[in-house]
Amino acid sequence: MASSSYFLLAALFALVSWQAIASDPSPLQDFCVADNNSRVFVNGVVCKDPKDVTADDFFKAAELDKPRMTNKVGSNVTLINVMQLAGLNTLGISIARIDYAPLGQNPPHTHPRATEILTVLEGTLYVGFVTSNPNNTLLSKVLNKGDVFVFPVGLIHFQFNPNPHVPAVAIAALSSQNPGAITIANAVFGSKPPISDDVLAKAFQVEKRTIDWLQAQFWENNHY
Ligand SMILES: *[C@@H]1O[C@H](CO)[C@@H](O)[C@H](O)[C@H]1NC(C)=O
Ligand SMILES: *[C@@H]1O[C@H](CO)[C@@H](O)[C@H](O)[C@H]1NC(C)=O
Ligand SMILES: *[C@@H]1O[C@H](CO)[C@@H](O)[C@H](O)[C@H]1NC(C)=O
């Protein structure tokens, strides 16, 4: 008896502390629909008066059904975060549709505030993430329609469509109302102003002119 209540307590404590360290803070009421017009800054967005909240605050019409134009790297991420859907405020979740051209990719990037779970709707994807230092192990997989893969919070990950003829489509859920994205190449070689080429030449162990060439490229984003 004593040991089973100890177990229950331990399980409860684990649950509570897990919630406390989950990506976004847990809501303290049913919802906190973002008031987009408030000039007050908080960690998140201030709540709209619950009396003024309607179903439309939780709704986004026909947004993720349409194929998207892809960019230079061959992808387009359509993210529905709290900026697009005010009802997501404080709920710790968002959703994205990702379109991949034949041989297109969602290049190596990280989400500083979210774990991502992805499923393939159409086509095939080669996906992976790299563990943190010192091991930097690549964990990768080829996904077919209906397969599911998880990218842990903060880790560098990518998706690539290996098919030269057929596009691919994925849906991803992310454990933040505002996951953020850092595309590695864009952040490192496309920062404004540029990072000193002395720094990058040493960091990447290449000639400065290689860095200058990389910095001269147009680092287009695939999130809009
Ligand atoms: C993504 O697709 C939309 C709709 O086709 C388009 O307006 C937008 O420019 C595309 N973004 C990128 C980065 O290709
Ligand atoms: C909130 O405001 C931003 C910037 O003014 C706008 O881009 C966005 O669409 C608005 N979001 C909602 C849910 O109204
Ligand atoms: C990292 O690599 C070392 C040496 O190969 C190994 O002993 C250790 O288990 C690895 N750690 C993880 C988390 O994979």
PDB file of C-alpha atoms and ligand atoms in Angstrom:
ATOM      1  CA  MET A   1       0.000   0.000   0.000  1.00  0.00           C
ATOM      2  CA  ALA A   2       2.680   2.429   1.067  1.00  0.00           C
ATOM      3  CA  SER A   3       4.831   1.538  -1.915  1.00  0.00           C
ATOM      4  CA  SER A   4       1.933   1.892  -4.381  1.00  0.00           C
ATOM      5  CA  SER A   5       1.072   5.394  -3.079  1.00  0.00           C
ATOM      6  CA  TYR A   6       4.772   6.266  -3.265  1.00  0.00           C
ATOM      7  CA  PHE A   7       4.699   5.105  -6.884  1.00  0.00           C
ATOM      8  CA  LEU A   8       1.596   7.230  -7.560  1.00  0.00           C
ATOM      9  CA  LEU A   9       3.279  10.280  -6.004  1.00  0.00           C
ATOM     10  CA  ALA A  10       6.419   9.705  -8.050  1.00  0.00           C
ATOM     11  CA  ALA A  11       4.344   9.336 -11.226  1.00  0.00           C
ATOM     12  CA  LEU A  12       2.411  12.537 -10.431  1.00  0.00           C
ATOM     13  CA  PHE A  13       5.630  14.396  -9.733  1.00  0.00           C
ATOM     14  CA  ALA A  14       7.103  13.158 -13.026  1.00  0.00           C
ATOM     15  CA  LEU A  15       3.967  14.330 -14.852  1.00  0.00           C
ATOM     16  CA  VAL A  16       3.997  17.766 -13.205  1.00  0.00           C
ATOM     17  CA  SER A  17       7.695  18.337 -13.817  1.00  0.00           C
ATOM     18  CA  TRP A  18       7.366  17.092 -17.390  1.00  0.00           C
ATOM     19  CA  GLN A  19       4.610  19.688 -17.998  1.00  0.00           C
ATOM     20  CA  ALA A  20       6.742  22.379 -16.442  1.00  0.00           C
ATOM     21  CA  ILE A  21       9.565  21.723 -18.911  1.00  0.00           C
ATOM     22  CA  ALA A  22       7.365  21.167 -22.011  1.00  0.00           C
ATOM     23  CA  SER A  23       8.041  23.706 -24.751  1.00  0.00           C
ATOM     24  CA  ASP A  24       5.398  26.348 -24.104  1.00  0.00           C
ATOM     25  CA  PRO A  25       3.890  27.245 -20.709  1.00  0.00           C
ATOM     26  CA  SER A  26       0.648  25.413 -19.932  1.00  0.00           C
ATOM     27  CA  PRO A  27      -2.513  27.565 -20.110  1.00  0.00           C
ATOM     28  CA  LEU A  28      -4.101  28.600 -16.806  1.00  0.00           C
ATOM     29  CA  GLN A  29      -7.578  28.851 -18.357  1.00  0.00           C
ATOM     30  CA  ASP A  30      -9.502  27.119 -21.194  1.00  0.00           C
ATOM     31  CA  PHE A  31      -7.914  29.404 -23.786  1.00  0.00           C
ATOM     32  CA  CYS A  32      -6.185  32.735 -24.243  1.00  0.00           C
ATOM     33  CA  VAL A  33      -6.994  33.825 -27.800  1.00  0.00           C
ATOM     34  CA  ALA A  34      -4.304  36.264 -28.961  1.00  0.00           C
ATOM     35  CA  ASP A  35      -5.378  39.912 -28.985  1.00  0.00           C
ATOM     36  CA  ASN A  36      -3.451  41.015 -32.020  1.00  0.00           C
ATOM     37  CA  ASN A  37      -4.104  44.710 -31.375  1.00  0.00           C
ATOM     38  CA  SER A  38      -2.721  44.915 -27.843  1.00  0.00           C
ATOM     39  CA  ARG A  39       0.377  47.071 -27.377  1.00  0.00           C
ATOM     40  CA  VAL A  40       1.306  45.162 -24.213  1.00  0.00           C
ATOM     41  CA  PHE A  41       4.251  42.762 -24.548  1.00  0.00           C
ATOM     42  CA  VAL A  42       4.206  39.516 -22.582  1.00  0.00           C
ATOM     43  CA  ASN A  43       5.863  36.121 -23.050  1.00  0.00           C
ATOM     44  CA  GLY A  44       3.381  35.082 -25.762  1.00  0.00           C
ATOM     45  CA  VAL A  45       0.468  37.336 -26.681  1.00  0.00           C
ATOM     46  CA  VAL A  46      -2.104  38.919 -24.339  1.00  0.00           C
ATOM     47  CA  CYS A  47      -5.594  37.375 -24.225  1.00  0.00           C
ATOM     48  CA  LYS A  48      -8.618  38.728 -25.995  1.00  0.00           C
ATOM     49  CA  ASP A  49     -11.646  39.225 -23.696  1.00  0.00           C
ATOM     50  CA  PRO A  50     -13.211  35.704 -23.505  1.00  0.00           C
ATOM     51  CA  LYS A  51     -16.658  37.301 -24.044  1.00  0.00           C
ATOM     52  CA  ASP A  52     -15.550  38.399 -27.526  1.00  0.00           C
ATOM     53  CA  VAL A  53     -14.104  35.011 -28.520  1.00  0.00           C
ATOM     54  CA  THR A  54     -15.862  33.094 -31.325  1.00  0.00           C
ATOM     55  CA  ALA A  55     -15.277  29.806 -33.165  1.00  0.00           C
ATOM     56  CA  ASP A  56     -13.533  31.770 -35.904  1.00  0.00           C
ATOM     57  CA  ASP A  57     -10.672  32.537 -33.484  1.00  0.00           C
ATOM     58  CA  PHE A  58      -9.842  28.800 -33.599  1.00  0.00           C
ATOM     59  CA  PHE A  59     -10.422  28.329 -37.334  1.00  0.00           C
ATOM     60  CA  LYS A  60      -8.430  28.800 -40.521  1.00  0.00           C
ATOM     61  CA  ALA A  61     -10.320  28.091 -43.756  1.00  0.00           C
ATOM     62  CA  ALA A  62      -8.886  25.841 -46.496  1.00  0.00           C
ATOM     63  CA  GLU A  63      -5.261  26.731 -45.862  1.00  0.00           C
ATOM     64  CA  LEU A  64      -3.340  23.448 -46.053  1.00  0.00           C
ATOM     65  CA  ASP A  65      -5.022  21.676 -48.979  1.00  0.00           C
ATOM     66  CA  LYS A  66      -3.304  23.602 -51.778  1.00  0.00           C
ATOM     67  CA  PRO A  67      -0.046  22.639 -53.474  1.00  0.00           C
ATOM     68  CA  ARG A  68       2.496  25.481 -53.085  1.00  0.00           C
ATOM     69  CA  MET A  69       5.108  26.940 -55.361  1.00  0.00           C
ATOM     70  CA  THR A  70       8.578  25.851 -54.243  1.00  0.00           C
ATOM     71  CA  ASN A  71      11.736  27.971 -54.099  1.00  0.00           C
ATOM     72  CA  LYS A  72      15.362  27.495 -55.171  1.00  0.00           C
ATOM     73  CA  VAL A  73      15.976  24.592 -52.752  1.00  0.00           C
ATOM     74  CA  GLY A  74      12.705  23.011 -53.855  1.00  0.00           C
ATOM     75  CA  SER A  75      10.371  23.407 -50.888  1.00  0.00           C
ATOM     76  CA  ASN A  76       7.798  25.653 -49.267  1.00  0.00           C
ATOM     77  CA  VAL A  77       6.763  25.506 -45.609  1.00  0.00           C
ATOM     78  CA  THR A  78       3.265  26.793 -44.865  1.00  0.00           C
ATOM     79  CA  LEU A  79       3.198  27.230 -41.083  1.00  0.00           C
ATOM     80  CA  ILE A  80       0.072  27.995 -39.080  1.00  0.00           C
ATOM     81  CA  ASN A  81       1.423  29.509 -35.874  1.00  0.00           C
ATOM     82  CA  VAL A  82      -0.106  31.993 -33.416  1.00  0.00           C
ATOM     83  CA  MET A  83       0.434  34.836 -35.898  1.00  0.00           C
ATOM     84  CA  GLN A  84      -1.926  33.114 -38.342  1.00  0.00           C
ATOM     85  CA  LEU A  85      -4.329  31.526 -35.849  1.00  0.00           C
ATOM     86  CA  ALA A  86      -4.900  33.598 -32.702  1.00  0.00           C
ATOM     87  CA  GLY A  87      -6.566  30.695 -30.831  1.00  0.00           C
ATOM     88  CA  LEU A  88      -3.196  28.886 -30.614  1.00  0.00           C
ATOM     89  CA  ASN A  89      -1.933  31.379 -28.020  1.00  0.00           C
ATOM     90  CA  THR A  90      -0.581  29.561 -24.882  1.00  0.00           C
ATOM     91  CA  LEU A  91      -1.534  26.106 -26.258  1.00  0.00           C
ATOM     92  CA  GLY A  92       1.976  24.955 -27.209  1.00  0.00           C
ATOM     93  CA  ILE A  93       1.158  23.621 -30.658  1.00  0.00           C
ATOM     94  CA  SER A  94       1.206  24.563 -34.347  1.00  0.00           C
ATOM     95  CA  ILE A  95       0.942  22.839 -37.729  1.00  0.00           C
ATOM     96  CA  ALA A  96       2.672  23.048 -41.090  1.00  0.00           C
ATOM     97  CA  ARG A  97       2.242  21.757 -44.615  1.00  0.00           C
ATOM     98  CA  ILE A  98       5.505  21.211 -46.479  1.00  0.00           C
ATOM     99  CA  ASP A  99       5.664  20.896 -50.265  1.00  0.00           C
ATOM    100  CA  TYR A 100       8.742  19.367 -51.924  1.00  0.00           C
ATOM    101  CA  ALA A 101       9.538  19.620 -55.620  1.00  0.00           C
ATOM    102  CA  PRO A 102      11.109  16.553 -57.301  1.00  0.00           C
ATOM    103  CA  LEU A 103      14.627  16.439 -55.762  1.00  0.00           C
ATOM    104  CA  GLY A 104      13.567  19.321 -53.505  1.00  0.00           C
ATOM    105  CA  GLN A 105      14.598  19.652 -49.882  1.00  0.00           C
ATOM    106  CA  ASN A 106      13.768  21.422 -46.656  1.00  0.00           C
ATOM    107  CA  PRO A 107      17.404  22.275 -45.899  1.00  0.00           C
ATOM    108  CA  PRO A 108      19.145  21.663 -42.537  1.00  0.00           C
ATOM    109  CA  HIS A 109      17.474  23.842 -39.901  1.00  0.00           C
ATOM    110  CA  THR A 110      16.445  23.816 -36.255  1.00  0.00           C
ATOM    111  CA  HIS A 111      13.371  24.897 -34.311  1.00  0.00           C
ATOM    112  CA  PRO A 112      14.625  26.543 -31.130  1.00  0.00           C
ATOM    113  CA  ARG A 113      11.300  26.106 -29.321  1.00  0.00           C
ATOM    114  CA  ALA A 114       9.669  22.929 -30.676  1.00  0.00           C
ATOM    115  CA  THR A 115       9.833  19.216 -31.243  1.00  0.00           C
ATOM    116  CA  GLU A 116       8.346  18.299 -34.615  1.00  0.00           C
ATOM    117  CA  ILE A 117       6.377  15.205 -35.617  1.00  0.00           C
ATOM    118  CA  LEU A 118       5.964  14.722 -39.366  1.00  0.00           C
ATOM    119  CA  THR A 119       3.930  12.437 -41.594  1.00  0.00           C
ATOM    120  CA  VAL A 120       4.204  11.964 -45.353  1.00  0.00           C
ATOM    121  CA  LEU A 121       0.954  12.520 -47.310  1.00  0.00           C
ATOM    122  CA  GLU A 122       2.377  12.061 -50.798  1.00  0.00           C
ATOM    123  CA  GLY A 123       5.669  10.757 -52.160  1.00  0.00           C
ATOM    124  CA  THR A 124       8.866   9.709 -50.405  1.00  0.00           C
ATOM    125  CA  LEU A 125      11.216  11.636 -48.101  1.00  0.00           C
ATOM    126  CA  TYR A 126      14.734  10.969 -46.878  1.00  0.00           C
ATOM    127  CA  VAL A 127      14.787  12.635 -43.438  1.00  0.00           C
ATOM    128  CA  GLY A 128      17.206  12.911 -40.554  1.00  0.00           C
ATOM    129  CA  PHE A 129      18.542  14.784 -37.567  1.00  0.00           C
ATOM    130  CA  VAL A 130      21.970  15.079 -35.954  1.00  0.00           C
ATOM    131  CA  THR A 131      22.529  14.640 -32.209  1.00  0.00           C
ATOM    132  CA  SER A 132      24.360  17.316 -30.219  1.00  0.00           C
ATOM    133  CA  ASN A 133      28.136  17.419 -29.516  1.00  0.00           C
ATOM    134  CA  PRO A 134      30.334  15.504 -29.123  1.00  0.00           C
ATOM    135  CA  ASN A 135      28.823  12.587 -31.040  1.00  0.00           C
ATOM    136  CA  ASN A 136      26.924  14.394 -33.813  1.00  0.00           C
ATOM    137  CA  THR A 137      25.304  11.107 -34.816  1.00  0.00           C
ATOM    138  CA  LEU A 138      23.068  11.252 -37.894  1.00  0.00           C
ATOM    139  CA  LEU A 139      19.790   9.376 -37.371  1.00  0.00           C
ATOM    140  CA  SER A 140      18.044   9.091 -40.727  1.00  0.00           C
ATOM    141  CA  LYS A 141      15.294   7.184 -42.465  1.00  0.00           C
ATOM    142  CA  VAL A 142      13.468   6.942 -45.790  1.00  0.00           C
ATOM    143  CA  LEU A 143       9.760   7.676 -45.232  1.00  0.00           C
ATOM    144  CA  ASN A 144       6.886   6.616 -47.455  1.00  0.00           C
ATOM    145  CA  LYS A 145       3.275   7.742 -47.454  1.00  0.00           C
ATOM    146  CA  GLY A 146       1.777   7.420 -43.948  1.00  0.00           C
ATOM    147  CA  ASP A 147       5.120   6.995 -42.171  1.00  0.00           C
ATOM    148  CA  VAL A 148       5.810   9.191 -39.131  1.00  0.00           C
ATOM    149  CA  PHE A 149       9.119  10.633 -37.861  1.00  0.00           C
ATOM    150  CA  VAL A 150      10.042  12.829 -34.877  1.00  0.00           C
ATOM    151  CA  PHE A 151      12.664  15.603 -34.839  1.00  0.00           C
ATOM    152  CA  PRO A 152      13.629  16.405 -31.200  1.00  0.00           C
ATOM    153  CA  VAL A 153      13.581  20.060 -30.112  1.00  0.00           C
ATOM    154  CA  GLY A 154      16.602  22.136 -31.119  1.00  0.00           C
ATOM    155  CA  LEU A 155      18.384  19.474 -33.200  1.00  0.00           C
ATOM    156  CA  ILE A 156      19.470  20.154 -36.795  1.00  0.00           C
ATOM    157  CA  HIS A 157      17.233  18.245 -39.209  1.00  0.00           C
ATOM    158  CA  PHE A 158      16.260  18.077 -42.881  1.00  0.00           C
ATOM    159  CA  GLN A 159      13.924  16.417 -45.377  1.00  0.00           C
ATOM    160  CA  PHE A 160      14.806  15.567 -48.990  1.00  0.00           C
ATOM    161  CA  ASN A 161      12.600  14.250 -51.799  1.00  0.00           C
ATOM    162  CA  PRO A 162      14.811  11.717 -53.631  1.00  0.00           C
ATOM    163  CA  ASN A 163      12.337  11.231 -56.488  1.00  0.00           C
ATOM    164  CA  PRO A 164      13.360  13.120 -59.666  1.00  0.00           C
ATOM    165  CA  HIS A 165       9.835  13.039 -61.140  1.00  0.00           C
ATOM    166  CA  VAL A 166       7.225  13.196 -58.364  1.00  0.00           C
ATOM    167  CA  PRO A 167       6.654  15.938 -55.762  1.00  0.00           C
ATOM    168  CA  ALA A 168       6.144  15.101 -52.073  1.00  0.00           C
ATOM    169  CA  VAL A 169       3.882  16.565 -49.383  1.00  0.00           C
ATOM    170  CA  ALA A 170       4.153  16.316 -45.592  1.00  0.00           C
ATOM    171  CA  ILE A 171       2.179  17.588 -42.607  1.00  0.00           C
ATOM    172  CA  ALA A 172       4.061  18.417 -39.422  1.00  0.00           C
ATOM    173  CA  ALA A 173       2.884  19.300 -35.919  1.00  0.00           C
ATOM    174  CA  LEU A 174       5.195  21.342 -33.686  1.00  0.00           C
ATOM    175  CA  SER A 175       5.131  21.641 -29.896  1.00  0.00           C
ATOM    176  CA  SER A 176       5.063  25.452 -29.758  1.00  0.00           C
ATOM    177  CA  GLN A 177       2.652  28.193 -30.793  1.00  0.00           C
ATOM    178  CA  ASN A 178       5.741  29.857 -32.296  1.00  0.00           C
ATOM    179  CA  PRO A 179       8.396  27.186 -33.016  1.00  0.00           C
ATOM    180  CA  GLY A 180      10.847  29.524 -34.770  1.00  0.00           C
ATOM    181  CA  ALA A 181      13.184  28.293 -37.509  1.00  0.00           C
ATOM    182  CA  ILE A 182      16.906  28.763 -38.025  1.00  0.00           C
ATOM    183  CA  THR A 183      18.037  27.648 -41.486  1.00  0.00           C
ATOM    184  CA  ILE A 184      21.705  26.828 -40.925  1.00  0.00           C
ATOM    185  CA  ALA A 185      23.176  28.024 -44.242  1.00  0.00           C
ATOM    186  CA  ASN A 186      21.081  31.197 -44.271  1.00  0.00           C
ATOM    187  CA  ALA A 187      21.941  32.099 -40.679  1.00  0.00           C
ATOM    188  CA  VAL A 188      25.663  31.375 -41.054  1.00  0.00           C
ATOM    189  CA  PHE A 189      26.379  32.650 -44.590  1.00  0.00           C
ATOM    190  CA  GLY A 190      23.453  35.010 -45.125  1.00  0.00           C
ATOM    191  CA  SER A 191      23.425  37.002 -41.861  1.00  0.00           C
ATOM    192  CA  LYS A 192      23.011  40.777 -42.102  1.00  0.00           C
ATOM    193  CA  PRO A 193      25.590  42.181 -41.591  1.00  0.00           C
ATOM    194  CA  PRO A 194      27.792  39.224 -42.587  1.00  0.00           C
ATOM    195  CA  ILE A 195      29.862  37.347 -39.982  1.00  0.00           C
ATOM    196  CA  SER A 196      33.568  38.163 -40.512  1.00  0.00           C
ATOM    197  CA  ASP A 197      35.115  35.816 -43.104  1.00  0.00           C
ATOM    198  CA  ASP A 198      38.091  35.383 -40.738  1.00  0.00           C
ATOM    199  CA  VAL A 199      35.720  33.781 -38.272  1.00  0.00           C
ATOM    200  CA  LEU A 200      33.950  31.568 -40.815  1.00  0.00           C
ATOM    201  CA  ALA A 201      37.141  30.529 -42.664  1.00  0.00           C
ATOM    202  CA  LYS A 202      38.571  29.219 -39.397  1.00  0.00           C
ATOM    203  CA  ALA A 203      35.278  27.690 -38.254  1.00  0.00           C
ATOM    204  CA  PHE A 204      34.727  25.806 -41.520  1.00  0.00           C
ATOM    205  CA  GLN A 205      38.463  25.242 -42.177  1.00  0.00           C
ATOM    206  CA  VAL A 206      38.347  26.570 -45.747  1.00  0.00           C
ATOM    207  CA  GLU A 207      39.916  29.487 -47.640  1.00  0.00           C
ATOM    208  CA  LYS A 208      38.477  32.945 -47.047  1.00  0.00           C
ATOM    209  CA  ARG A 209      37.522  33.193 -50.741  1.00  0.00           C
ATOM    210  CA  THR A 210      35.296  30.109 -50.323  1.00  0.00           C
ATOM    211  CA  ILE A 211      33.499  31.929 -47.478  1.00  0.00           C
ATOM    212  CA  ASP A 212      33.281  35.139 -49.553  1.00  0.00           C
ATOM    213  CA  TRP A 213      31.732  33.125 -52.401  1.00  0.00           C
ATOM    214  CA  LEU A 214      29.224  31.508 -50.040  1.00  0.00           C
ATOM    215  CA  GLN A 215      28.379  34.876 -48.487  1.00  0.00           C
ATOM    216  CA  ALA A 216      27.755  36.336 -51.952  1.00  0.00           C
ATOM    217  CA  GLN A 217      24.983  33.788 -52.660  1.00  0.00           C
ATOM    218  CA  PHE A 218      21.337  34.679 -52.261  1.00  0.00           C
ATOM    219  CA  TRP A 219      20.131  32.686 -49.247  1.00  0.00           C
ATOM    220  CA  GLU A 220      16.435  32.430 -49.983  1.00  0.00           C
ATOM    221  CA  ASN A 221      14.135  31.309 -47.204  1.00  0.00           C
ATOM    222  CA  ASN A 222      11.620  28.498 -47.676  1.00  0.00           C
ATOM    223  CA  HIS A 223       9.342  29.749 -44.870  1.00  0.00           C
ATOM    224  CA  TYR A 224       7.319  32.822 -45.756  1.00  0.00           C
TER     225      TYR A 224
HETATM  226  C1  LIG B   1       5.066  29.447 -51.022  1.00  0.00           C
HETATM  227  O1  LIG B   1       3.868  29.288 -51.754  1.00  0.00           O
HETATM  228  C2  LIG B   1       3.044  30.447 -51.785  1.00  0.00           C
HETATM  229  C3  LIG B   1       1.775  30.077 -52.543  1.00  0.00           C
HETATM  230  O2  LIG B   1       2.080  29.382 -53.738  1.00  0.00           O
HETATM  231  C4  LIG B   1       3.785  31.592 -52.461  1.00  0.00           C
HETATM  232  O3  LIG B   1       3.003  32.763 -52.404  1.00  0.00           O
HETATM  233  C5  LIG B   1       5.077  31.837 -51.709  1.00  0.00           C
HETATM  234  O4  LIG B   1       5.830  32.819 -52.356  1.00  0.00           O
HETATM  235  C6  LIG B   1       5.883  30.550 -51.642  1.00  0.00           C
HETATM  236  N1  LIG B   1       7.063  30.805 -50.811  1.00  0.00           N
HETATM  237  C7  LIG B   1       8.258  30.371 -51.146  1.00  0.00           C
HETATM  238  C8  LIG B   1       9.331  30.692 -50.153  1.00  0.00           C
HETATM  239  O5  LIG B   1       8.492  29.765 -52.168  1.00  0.00           O
HETATM  240  C1  LIG B   2      -1.725  39.770 -36.480  1.00  0.00           C
HETATM  241  O1  LIG B   2      -0.999  40.900 -36.929  1.00  0.00           O
HETATM  242  C2  LIG B   2       0.041  40.605 -37.855  1.00  0.00           C
HETATM  243  C3  LIG B   2       0.847  41.866 -38.089  1.00  0.00           C
HETATM  244  O2  LIG B   2       0.029  43.000 -38.081  1.00  0.00           O
HETATM  245  C4  LIG B   2      -0.613  40.043 -39.129  1.00  0.00           C
HETATM  246  O3  LIG B   2       0.386  39.730 -40.079  1.00  0.00           O
HETATM  247  C5  LIG B   2      -1.379  38.774 -38.766  1.00  0.00           C
HETATM  248  O4  LIG B   2      -2.059  38.258 -39.901  1.00  0.00           O
HETATM  249  C6  LIG B   2      -2.387  39.037 -37.641  1.00  0.00           C
HETATM  250  N1  LIG B   2      -2.885  37.750 -37.185  1.00  0.00           N
HETATM  251  C7  LIG B   2      -4.164  37.506 -36.950  1.00  0.00           C
HETATM  252  C8  LIG B   2      -4.489  36.144 -36.440  1.00  0.00           C
HETATM  253  O5  LIG B   2      -5.051  38.350 -37.105  1.00  0.00           O
HETATM  254  C1  LIG B   3      28.873   8.873 -28.006  1.00  0.00           C
HETATM  255  O1  LIG B   3      30.012   8.221 -28.483  1.00  0.00           O
HETATM  256  C2  LIG B   3      30.771   7.548 -27.481  1.00  0.00           C
HETATM  257  C3  LIG B   3      32.049   7.028 -28.106  1.00  0.00           C
HETATM  258  O2  LIG B   3      31.775   6.327 -29.299  1.00  0.00           O
HETATM  259  C4  LIG B   3      29.889   6.453 -26.891  1.00  0.00           C
HETATM  260  O3  LIG B   3      30.591   5.799 -25.857  1.00  0.00           O
HETATM  261  C5  LIG B   3      28.620   7.073 -26.310  1.00  0.00           C
HETATM  262  O4  LIG B   3      27.743   6.059 -25.878  1.00  0.00           O
HETATM  263  C6  LIG B   3      27.912   7.903 -27.373  1.00  0.00           C
HETATM  264  N1  LIG B   3      26.817   8.614 -26.748  1.00  0.00           N
HETATM  265  C7  LIG B   3      25.581   8.606 -27.250  1.00  0.00           C
HETATM  266  C8  LIG B   3      24.563   9.417 -26.504  1.00  0.00           C
HETATM  267  O5  LIG B   3      25.276   8.004 -28.271  1.00  0.00           O
END
